[in-house]
PDB file of C-alpha atoms (C1' of nucleotides) in Angstrom:
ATOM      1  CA  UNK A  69      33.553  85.997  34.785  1.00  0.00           C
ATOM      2  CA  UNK A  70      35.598  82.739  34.878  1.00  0.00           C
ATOM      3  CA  UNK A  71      38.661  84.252  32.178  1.00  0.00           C
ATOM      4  CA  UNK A  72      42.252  85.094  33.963  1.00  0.00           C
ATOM      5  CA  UNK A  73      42.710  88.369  32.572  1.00  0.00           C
ATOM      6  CA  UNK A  74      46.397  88.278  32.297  1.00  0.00           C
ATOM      7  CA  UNK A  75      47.512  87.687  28.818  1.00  0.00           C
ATOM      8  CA  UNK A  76      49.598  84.387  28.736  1.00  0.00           C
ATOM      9  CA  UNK A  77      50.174  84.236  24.561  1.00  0.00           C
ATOM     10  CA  UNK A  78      51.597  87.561  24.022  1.00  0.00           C
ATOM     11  CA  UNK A  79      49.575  89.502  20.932  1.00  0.00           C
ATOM     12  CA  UNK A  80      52.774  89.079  19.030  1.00  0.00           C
ATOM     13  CA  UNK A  81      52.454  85.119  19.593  1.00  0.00           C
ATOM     14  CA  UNK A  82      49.121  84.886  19.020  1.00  0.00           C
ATOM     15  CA  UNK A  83      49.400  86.914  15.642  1.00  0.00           C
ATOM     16  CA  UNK A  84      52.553  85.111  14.788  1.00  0.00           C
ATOM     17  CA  UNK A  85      50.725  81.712  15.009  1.00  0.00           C
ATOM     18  CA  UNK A  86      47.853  82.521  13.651  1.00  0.00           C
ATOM     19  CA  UNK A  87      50.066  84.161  10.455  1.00  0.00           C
ATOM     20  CA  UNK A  88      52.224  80.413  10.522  1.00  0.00           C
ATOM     21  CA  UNK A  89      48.535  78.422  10.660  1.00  0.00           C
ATOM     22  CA  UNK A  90      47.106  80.560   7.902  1.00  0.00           C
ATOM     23  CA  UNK A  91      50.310  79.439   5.384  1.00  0.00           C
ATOM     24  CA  UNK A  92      49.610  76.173   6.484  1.00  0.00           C
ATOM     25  CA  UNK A  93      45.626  76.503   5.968  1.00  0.00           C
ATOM     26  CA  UNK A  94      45.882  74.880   2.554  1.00  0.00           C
ATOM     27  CA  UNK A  95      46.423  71.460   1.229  1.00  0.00           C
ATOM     28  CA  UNK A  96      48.858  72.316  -1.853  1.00  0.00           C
ATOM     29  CA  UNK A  97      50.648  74.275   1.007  1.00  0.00           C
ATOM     30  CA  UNK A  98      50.787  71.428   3.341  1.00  0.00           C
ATOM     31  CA  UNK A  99      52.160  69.416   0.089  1.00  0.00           C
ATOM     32  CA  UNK A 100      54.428  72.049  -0.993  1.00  0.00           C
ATOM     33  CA  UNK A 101      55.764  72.176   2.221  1.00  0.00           C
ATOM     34  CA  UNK A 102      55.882  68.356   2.832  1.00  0.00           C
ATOM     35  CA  UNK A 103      57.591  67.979  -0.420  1.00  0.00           C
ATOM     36  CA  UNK A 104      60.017  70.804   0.820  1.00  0.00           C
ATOM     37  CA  UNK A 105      60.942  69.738   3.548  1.00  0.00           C
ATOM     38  CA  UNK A 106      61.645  65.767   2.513  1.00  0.00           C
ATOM     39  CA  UNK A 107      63.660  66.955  -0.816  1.00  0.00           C
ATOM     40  CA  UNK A 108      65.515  69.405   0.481  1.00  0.00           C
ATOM     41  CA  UNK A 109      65.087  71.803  -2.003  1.00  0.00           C
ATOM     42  CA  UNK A 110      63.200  71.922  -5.412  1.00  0.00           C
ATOM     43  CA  UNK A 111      62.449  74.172  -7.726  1.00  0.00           C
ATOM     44  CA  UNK A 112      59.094  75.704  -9.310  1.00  0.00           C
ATOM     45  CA  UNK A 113      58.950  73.770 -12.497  1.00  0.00           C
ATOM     46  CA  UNK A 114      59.170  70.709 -10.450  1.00  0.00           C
ATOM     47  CA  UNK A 115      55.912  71.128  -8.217  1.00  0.00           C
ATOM     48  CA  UNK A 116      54.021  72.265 -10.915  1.00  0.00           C
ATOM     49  CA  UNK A 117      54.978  68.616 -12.830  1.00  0.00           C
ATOM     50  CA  UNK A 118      53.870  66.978  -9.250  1.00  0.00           C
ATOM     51  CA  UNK A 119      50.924  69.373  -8.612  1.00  0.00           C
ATOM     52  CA  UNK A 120      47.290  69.206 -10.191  1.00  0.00           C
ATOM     53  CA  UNK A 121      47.041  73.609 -10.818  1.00  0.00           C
ATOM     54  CA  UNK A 122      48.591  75.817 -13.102  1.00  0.00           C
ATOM     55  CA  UNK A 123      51.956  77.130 -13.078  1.00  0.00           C
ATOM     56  CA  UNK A 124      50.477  80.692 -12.046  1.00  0.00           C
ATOM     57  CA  UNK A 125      48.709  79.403  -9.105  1.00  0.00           C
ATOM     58  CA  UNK A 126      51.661  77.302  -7.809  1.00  0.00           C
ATOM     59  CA  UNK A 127      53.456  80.486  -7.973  1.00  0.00           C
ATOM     60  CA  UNK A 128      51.123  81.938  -5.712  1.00  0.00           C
ATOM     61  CA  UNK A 129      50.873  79.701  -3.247  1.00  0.00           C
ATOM     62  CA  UNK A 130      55.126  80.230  -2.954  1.00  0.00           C
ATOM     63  CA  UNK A 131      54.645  83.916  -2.954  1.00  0.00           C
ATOM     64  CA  UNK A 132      52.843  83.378   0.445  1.00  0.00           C
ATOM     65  CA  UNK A 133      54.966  80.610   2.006  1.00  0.00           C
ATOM     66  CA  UNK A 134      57.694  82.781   1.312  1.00  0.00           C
ATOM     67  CA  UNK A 135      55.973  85.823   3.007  1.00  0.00           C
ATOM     68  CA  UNK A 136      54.735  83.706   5.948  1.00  0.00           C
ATOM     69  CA  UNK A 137      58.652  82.958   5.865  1.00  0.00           C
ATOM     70  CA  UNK A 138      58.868  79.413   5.937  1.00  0.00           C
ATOM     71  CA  UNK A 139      60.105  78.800   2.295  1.00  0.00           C
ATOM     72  CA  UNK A 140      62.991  80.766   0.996  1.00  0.00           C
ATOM     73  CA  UNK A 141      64.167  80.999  -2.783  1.00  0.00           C
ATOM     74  CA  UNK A 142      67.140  81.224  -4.176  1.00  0.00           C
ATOM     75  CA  UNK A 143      68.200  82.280  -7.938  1.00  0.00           C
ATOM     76  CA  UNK A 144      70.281  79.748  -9.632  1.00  0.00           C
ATOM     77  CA  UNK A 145      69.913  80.451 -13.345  1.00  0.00           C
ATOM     78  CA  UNK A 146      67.653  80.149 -14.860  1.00  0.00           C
ATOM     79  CA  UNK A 147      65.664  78.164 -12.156  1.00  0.00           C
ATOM     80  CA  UNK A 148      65.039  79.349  -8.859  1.00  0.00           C
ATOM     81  CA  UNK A 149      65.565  76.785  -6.253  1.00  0.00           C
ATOM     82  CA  UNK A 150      63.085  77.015  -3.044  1.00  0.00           C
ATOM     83  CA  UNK A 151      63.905  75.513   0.527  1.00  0.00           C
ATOM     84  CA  UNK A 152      62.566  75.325   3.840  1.00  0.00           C
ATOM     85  CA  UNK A 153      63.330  78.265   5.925  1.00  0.00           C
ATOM     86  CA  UNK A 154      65.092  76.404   8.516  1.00  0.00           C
ATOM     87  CA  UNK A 155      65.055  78.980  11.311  1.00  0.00           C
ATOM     88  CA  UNK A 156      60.969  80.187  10.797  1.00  0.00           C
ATOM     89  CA  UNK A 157      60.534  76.905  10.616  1.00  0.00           C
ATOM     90  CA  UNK A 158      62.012  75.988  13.638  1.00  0.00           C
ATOM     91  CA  UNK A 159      60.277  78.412  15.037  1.00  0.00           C
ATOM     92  CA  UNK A 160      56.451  77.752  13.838  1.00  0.00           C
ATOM     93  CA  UNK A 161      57.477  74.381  14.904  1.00  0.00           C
ATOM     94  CA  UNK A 162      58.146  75.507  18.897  1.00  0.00           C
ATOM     95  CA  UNK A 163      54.752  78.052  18.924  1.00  0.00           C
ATOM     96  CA  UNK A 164      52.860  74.703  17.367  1.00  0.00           C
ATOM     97  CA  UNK A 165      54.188  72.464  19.911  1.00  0.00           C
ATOM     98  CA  UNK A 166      53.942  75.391  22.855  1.00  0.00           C
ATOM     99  CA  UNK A 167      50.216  76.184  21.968  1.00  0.00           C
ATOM    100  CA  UNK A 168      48.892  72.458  21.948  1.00  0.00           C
ATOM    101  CA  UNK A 169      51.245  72.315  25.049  1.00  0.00           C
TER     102      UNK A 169
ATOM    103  CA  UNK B 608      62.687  66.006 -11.860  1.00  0.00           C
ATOM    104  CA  UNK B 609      64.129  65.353  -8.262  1.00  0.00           C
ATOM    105  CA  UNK B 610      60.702  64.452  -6.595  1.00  0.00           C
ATOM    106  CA  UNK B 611      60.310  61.406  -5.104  1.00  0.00           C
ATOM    107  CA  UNK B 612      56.915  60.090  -6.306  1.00  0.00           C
ATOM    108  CA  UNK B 613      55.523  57.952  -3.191  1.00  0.00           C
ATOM    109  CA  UNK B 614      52.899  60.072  -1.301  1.00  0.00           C
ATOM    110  CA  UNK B 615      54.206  59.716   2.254  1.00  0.00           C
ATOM    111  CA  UNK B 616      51.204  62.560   3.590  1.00  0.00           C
ATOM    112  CA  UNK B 617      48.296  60.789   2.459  1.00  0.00           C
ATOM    113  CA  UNK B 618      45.836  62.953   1.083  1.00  0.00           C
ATOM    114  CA  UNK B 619      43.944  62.732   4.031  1.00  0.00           C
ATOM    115  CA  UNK B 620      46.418  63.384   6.568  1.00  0.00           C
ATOM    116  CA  UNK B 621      47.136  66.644   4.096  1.00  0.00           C
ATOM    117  CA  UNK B 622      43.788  67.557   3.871  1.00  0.00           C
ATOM    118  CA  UNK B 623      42.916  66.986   7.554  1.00  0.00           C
ATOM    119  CA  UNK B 624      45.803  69.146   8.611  1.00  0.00           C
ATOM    120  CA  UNK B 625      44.957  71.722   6.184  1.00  0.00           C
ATOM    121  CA  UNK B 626      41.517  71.981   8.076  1.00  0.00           C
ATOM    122  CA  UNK B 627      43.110  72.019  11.481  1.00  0.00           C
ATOM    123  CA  UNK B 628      45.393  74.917  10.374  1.00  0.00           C
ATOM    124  CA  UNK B 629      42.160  76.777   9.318  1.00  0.00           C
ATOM    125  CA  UNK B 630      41.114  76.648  12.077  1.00  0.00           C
ATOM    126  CA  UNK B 631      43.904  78.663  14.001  1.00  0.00           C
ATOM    127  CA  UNK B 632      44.405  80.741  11.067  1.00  0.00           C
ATOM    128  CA  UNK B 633      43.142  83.986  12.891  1.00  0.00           C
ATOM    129  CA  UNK B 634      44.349  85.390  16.268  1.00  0.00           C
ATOM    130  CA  UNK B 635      40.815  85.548  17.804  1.00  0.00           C
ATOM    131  CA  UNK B 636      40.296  81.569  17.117  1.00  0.00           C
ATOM    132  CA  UNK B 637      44.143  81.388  18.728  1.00  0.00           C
ATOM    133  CA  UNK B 638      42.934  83.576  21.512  1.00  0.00           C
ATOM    134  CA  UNK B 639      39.985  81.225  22.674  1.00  0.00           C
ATOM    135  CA  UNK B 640      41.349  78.319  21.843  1.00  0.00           C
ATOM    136  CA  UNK B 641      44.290  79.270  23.973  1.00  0.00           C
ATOM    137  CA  UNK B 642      41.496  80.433  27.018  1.00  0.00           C
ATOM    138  CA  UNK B 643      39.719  77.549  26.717  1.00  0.00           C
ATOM    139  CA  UNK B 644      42.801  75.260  26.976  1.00  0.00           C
ATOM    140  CA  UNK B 645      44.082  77.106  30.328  1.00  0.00           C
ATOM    141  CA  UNK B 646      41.089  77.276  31.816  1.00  0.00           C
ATOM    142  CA  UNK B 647      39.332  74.386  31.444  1.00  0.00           C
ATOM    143  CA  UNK B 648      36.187  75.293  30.113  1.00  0.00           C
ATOM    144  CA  UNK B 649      33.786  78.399  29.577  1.00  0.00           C
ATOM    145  CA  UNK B 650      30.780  80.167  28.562  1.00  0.00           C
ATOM    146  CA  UNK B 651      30.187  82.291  25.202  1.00  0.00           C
ATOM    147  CA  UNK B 652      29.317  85.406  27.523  1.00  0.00           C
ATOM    148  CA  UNK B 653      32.343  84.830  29.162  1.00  0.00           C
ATOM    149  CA  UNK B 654      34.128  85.187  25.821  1.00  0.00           C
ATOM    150  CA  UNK B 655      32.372  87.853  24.486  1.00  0.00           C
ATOM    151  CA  UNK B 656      33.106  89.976  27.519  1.00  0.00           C
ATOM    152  CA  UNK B 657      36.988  89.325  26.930  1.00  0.00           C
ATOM    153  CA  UNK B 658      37.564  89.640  23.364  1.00  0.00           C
ATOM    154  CA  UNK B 659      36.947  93.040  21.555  1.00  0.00           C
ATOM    155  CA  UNK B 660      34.307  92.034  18.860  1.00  0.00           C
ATOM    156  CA  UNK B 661      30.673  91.814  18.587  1.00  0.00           C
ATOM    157  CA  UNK B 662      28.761  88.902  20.098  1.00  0.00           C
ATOM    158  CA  UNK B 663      27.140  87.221  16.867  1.00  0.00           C
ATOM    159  CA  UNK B 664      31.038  87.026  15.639  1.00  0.00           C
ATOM    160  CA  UNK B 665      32.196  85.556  18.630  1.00  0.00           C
ATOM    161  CA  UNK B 666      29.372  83.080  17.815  1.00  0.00           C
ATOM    162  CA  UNK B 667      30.863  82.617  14.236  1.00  0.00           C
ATOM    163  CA  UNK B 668      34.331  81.913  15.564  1.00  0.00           C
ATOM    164  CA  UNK B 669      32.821  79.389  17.775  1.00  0.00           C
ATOM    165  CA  UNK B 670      31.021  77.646  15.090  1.00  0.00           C
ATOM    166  CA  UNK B 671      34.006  77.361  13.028  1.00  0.00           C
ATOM    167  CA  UNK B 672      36.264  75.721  16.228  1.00  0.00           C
ATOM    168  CA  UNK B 673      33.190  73.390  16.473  1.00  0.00           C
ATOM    169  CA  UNK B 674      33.415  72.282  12.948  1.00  0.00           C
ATOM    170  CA  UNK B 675      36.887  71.314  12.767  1.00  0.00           C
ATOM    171  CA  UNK B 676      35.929  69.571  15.612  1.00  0.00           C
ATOM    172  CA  UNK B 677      38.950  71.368  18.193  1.00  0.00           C
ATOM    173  CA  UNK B 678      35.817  72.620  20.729  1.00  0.00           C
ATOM    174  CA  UNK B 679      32.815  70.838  21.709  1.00  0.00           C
ATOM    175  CA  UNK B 680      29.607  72.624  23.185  1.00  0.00           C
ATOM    176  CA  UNK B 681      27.832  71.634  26.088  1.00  0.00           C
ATOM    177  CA  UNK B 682      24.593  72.664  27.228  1.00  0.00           C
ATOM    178  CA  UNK B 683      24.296  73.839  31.039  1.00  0.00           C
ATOM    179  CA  UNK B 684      20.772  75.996  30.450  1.00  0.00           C
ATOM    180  CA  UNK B 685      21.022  78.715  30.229  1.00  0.00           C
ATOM    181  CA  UNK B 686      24.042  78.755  29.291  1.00  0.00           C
ATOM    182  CA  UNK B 687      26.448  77.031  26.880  1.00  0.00           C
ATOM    183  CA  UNK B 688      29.761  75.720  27.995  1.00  0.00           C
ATOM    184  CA  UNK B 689      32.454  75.305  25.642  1.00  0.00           C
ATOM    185  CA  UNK B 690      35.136  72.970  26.097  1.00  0.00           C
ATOM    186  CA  UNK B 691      38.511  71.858  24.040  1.00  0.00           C
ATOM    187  CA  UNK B 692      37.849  68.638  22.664  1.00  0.00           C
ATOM    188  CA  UNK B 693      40.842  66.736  24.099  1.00  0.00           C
ATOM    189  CA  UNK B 694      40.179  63.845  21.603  1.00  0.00           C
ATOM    190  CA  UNK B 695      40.996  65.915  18.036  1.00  0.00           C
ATOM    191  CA  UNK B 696      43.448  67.965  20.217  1.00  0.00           C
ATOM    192  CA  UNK B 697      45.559  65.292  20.739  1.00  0.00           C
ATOM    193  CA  UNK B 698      45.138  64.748  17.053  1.00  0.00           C
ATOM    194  CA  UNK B 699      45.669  68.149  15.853  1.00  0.00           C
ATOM    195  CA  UNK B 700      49.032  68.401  18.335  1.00  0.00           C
ATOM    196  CA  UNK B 701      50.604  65.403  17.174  1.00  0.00           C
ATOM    197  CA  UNK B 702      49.532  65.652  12.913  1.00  0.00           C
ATOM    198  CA  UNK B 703      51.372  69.208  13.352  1.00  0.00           C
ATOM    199  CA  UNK B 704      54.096  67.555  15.468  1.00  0.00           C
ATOM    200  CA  UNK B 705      54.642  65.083  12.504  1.00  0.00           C
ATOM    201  CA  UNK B 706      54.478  67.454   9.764  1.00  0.00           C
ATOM    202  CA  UNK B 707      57.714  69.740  11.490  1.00  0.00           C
ATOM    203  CA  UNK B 708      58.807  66.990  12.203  1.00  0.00           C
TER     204      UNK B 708
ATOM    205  C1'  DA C 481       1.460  83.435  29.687  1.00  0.00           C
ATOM    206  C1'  DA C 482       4.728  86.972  29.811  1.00  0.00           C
ATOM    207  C1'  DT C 483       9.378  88.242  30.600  1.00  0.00           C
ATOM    208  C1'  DA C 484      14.312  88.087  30.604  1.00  0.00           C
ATOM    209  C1'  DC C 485      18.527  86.183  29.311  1.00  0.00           C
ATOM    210  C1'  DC C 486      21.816  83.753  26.465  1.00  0.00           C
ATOM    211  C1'  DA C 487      23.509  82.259  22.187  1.00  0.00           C
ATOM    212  C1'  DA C 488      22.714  80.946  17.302  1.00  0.00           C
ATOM    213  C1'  DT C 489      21.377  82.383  12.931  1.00  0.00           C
ATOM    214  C1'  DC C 490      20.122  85.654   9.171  1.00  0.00           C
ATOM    215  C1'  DG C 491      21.185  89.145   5.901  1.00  0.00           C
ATOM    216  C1'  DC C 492      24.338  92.086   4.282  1.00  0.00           C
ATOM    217  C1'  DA C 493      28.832  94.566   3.048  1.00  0.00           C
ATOM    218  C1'  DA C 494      33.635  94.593   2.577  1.00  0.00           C
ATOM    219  C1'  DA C 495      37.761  92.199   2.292  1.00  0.00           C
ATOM    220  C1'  DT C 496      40.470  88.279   1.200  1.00  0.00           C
ATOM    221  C1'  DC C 497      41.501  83.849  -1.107  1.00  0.00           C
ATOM    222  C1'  DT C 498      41.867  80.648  -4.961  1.00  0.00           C
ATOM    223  C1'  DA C 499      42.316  79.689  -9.531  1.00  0.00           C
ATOM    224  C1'  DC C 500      43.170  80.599 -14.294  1.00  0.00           C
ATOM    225  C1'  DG C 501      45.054  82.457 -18.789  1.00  0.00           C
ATOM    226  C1'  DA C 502      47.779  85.964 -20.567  1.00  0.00           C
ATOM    227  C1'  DT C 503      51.608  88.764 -20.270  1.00  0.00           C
ATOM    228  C1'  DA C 504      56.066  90.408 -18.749  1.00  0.00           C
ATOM    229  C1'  DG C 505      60.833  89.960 -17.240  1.00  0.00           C
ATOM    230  C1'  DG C 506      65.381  87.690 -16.487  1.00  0.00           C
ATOM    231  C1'  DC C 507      68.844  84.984 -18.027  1.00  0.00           C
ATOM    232  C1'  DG C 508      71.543  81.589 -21.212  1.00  0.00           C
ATOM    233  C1'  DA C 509      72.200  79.851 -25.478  1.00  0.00           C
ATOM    234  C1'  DT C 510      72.312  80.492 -30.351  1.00  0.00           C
TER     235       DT C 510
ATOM    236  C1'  DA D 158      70.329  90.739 -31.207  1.00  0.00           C
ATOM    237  C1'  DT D 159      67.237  87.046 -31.063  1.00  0.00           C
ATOM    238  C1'  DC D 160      65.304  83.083 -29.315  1.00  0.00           C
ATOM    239  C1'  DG D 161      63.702  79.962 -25.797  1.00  0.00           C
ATOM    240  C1'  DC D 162      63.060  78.613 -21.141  1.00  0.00           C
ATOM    241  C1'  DC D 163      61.557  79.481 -16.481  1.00  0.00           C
ATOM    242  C1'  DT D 164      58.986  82.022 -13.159  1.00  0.00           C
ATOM    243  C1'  DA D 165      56.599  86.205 -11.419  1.00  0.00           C
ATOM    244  C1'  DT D 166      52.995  89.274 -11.986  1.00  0.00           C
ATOM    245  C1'  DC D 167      48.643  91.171 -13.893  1.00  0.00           C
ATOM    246  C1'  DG D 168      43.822  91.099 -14.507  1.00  0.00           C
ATOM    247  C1'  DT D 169      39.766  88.853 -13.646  1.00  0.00           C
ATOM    248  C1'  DA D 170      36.001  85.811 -11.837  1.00  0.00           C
ATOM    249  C1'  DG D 171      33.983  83.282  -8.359  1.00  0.00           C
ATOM    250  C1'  DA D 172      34.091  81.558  -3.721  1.00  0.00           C
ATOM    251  C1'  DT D 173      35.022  82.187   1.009  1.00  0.00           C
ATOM    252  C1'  DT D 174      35.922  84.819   5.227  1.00  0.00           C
ATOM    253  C1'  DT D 175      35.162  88.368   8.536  1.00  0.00           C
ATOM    254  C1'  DG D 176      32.472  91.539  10.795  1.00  0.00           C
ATOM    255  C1'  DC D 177      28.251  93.790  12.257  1.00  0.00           C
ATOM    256  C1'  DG D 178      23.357  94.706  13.703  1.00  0.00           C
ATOM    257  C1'  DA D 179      18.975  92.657  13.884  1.00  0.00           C
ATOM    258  C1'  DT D 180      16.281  88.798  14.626  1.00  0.00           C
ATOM    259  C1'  DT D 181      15.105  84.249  16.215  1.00  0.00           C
ATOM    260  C1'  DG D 182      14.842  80.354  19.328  1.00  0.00           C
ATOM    261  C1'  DG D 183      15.343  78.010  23.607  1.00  0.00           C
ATOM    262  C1'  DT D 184      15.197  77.846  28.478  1.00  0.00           C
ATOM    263  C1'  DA D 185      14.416  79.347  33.158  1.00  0.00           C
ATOM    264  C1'  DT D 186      11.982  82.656  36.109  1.00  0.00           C
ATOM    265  C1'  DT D 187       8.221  85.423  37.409  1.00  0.00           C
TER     266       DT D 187
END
DNA sequence: AATACCAATCGCAAATCTACGATAGGCGAT
DNA sequence: ATCGCCTATCGTAGATTTGCGATTGGTATT
């Protein structure tokens, strides 16, 4: 047995960046996300004009960025505008950088 | 419509990242990723004897790391040694480095 | 040649993901 | 109150993922 035993990534960590790489585990995510995070903020009706998928499915794929955490919505009538989640995103952005060391 | 049109992630970059993000998208491919990027290399037994699931899974995991190309196999009969492969590491690190940023 | 060991693959079941159309709900404007 | 717009949710179908035990295949060793 050549494995240290002693458990460097905490289970939260490890769990944490797996849940951050699974949000990220999908090229309209990635896009969403790029799009996010160059514009600002957008709202719905404007990635489903940029995006090749119904409305239903884009709405989807924000229901789980926004339970991963890294987007965040917020109701301005009758849109809803969505953003980066600046601190989750900071922080995906340190356990990326810390796992590839 | 406030998007700016110009793809700035090609669709490769986006699609390539998408796979890498797959790949860590569950806390047992974190886990020996992380082991096998601390400790150099190791063996399949050696992984299976660490990590709480069944040995053809392990296998699976493995096989899934290999195909998005972050591990490469080597064979050292017996036995099979499994190492990061530093080359689409360095890729993977920096394409997430990019995307947050 | 027979045996033992290690790891990959097969076959299967359950769970999850992806996508869609249809429907529902919230809010402003008429 | 009604209409129209925007977005979330429902229901469903098909694909993919995850996990296991059992089996197979490859490589020393005996």
């Amino acid at each position: 047995m050549k494995i240290i035993a002693e458990q460097v990534v905490s289970v939260n960590t490890k769990e944490e960046l797996a849940k951050f790489a699974k949000a990220l585990a999908h090229p309209t995510r990635i896009e969403i996300l790029h799009l996010l995070n160059t514009q600002s903020c957008c709202f719905t009706g404007d990635l489903v004009e940029v995006l090749p998928i119904a409305q239903s499915t884009v709405s989807q794929h924000l229901k789980e960025l926004k339970n991963a955490g890294l987007i965040q919505g917020e109701i301005n009538p009758p849109k809803i505008k969505y953003c980066i989640n600046k601190e989750n995103w900071q922080k995906a952005k340190l356990l990326f950088a810390a796992f590839f060391e």
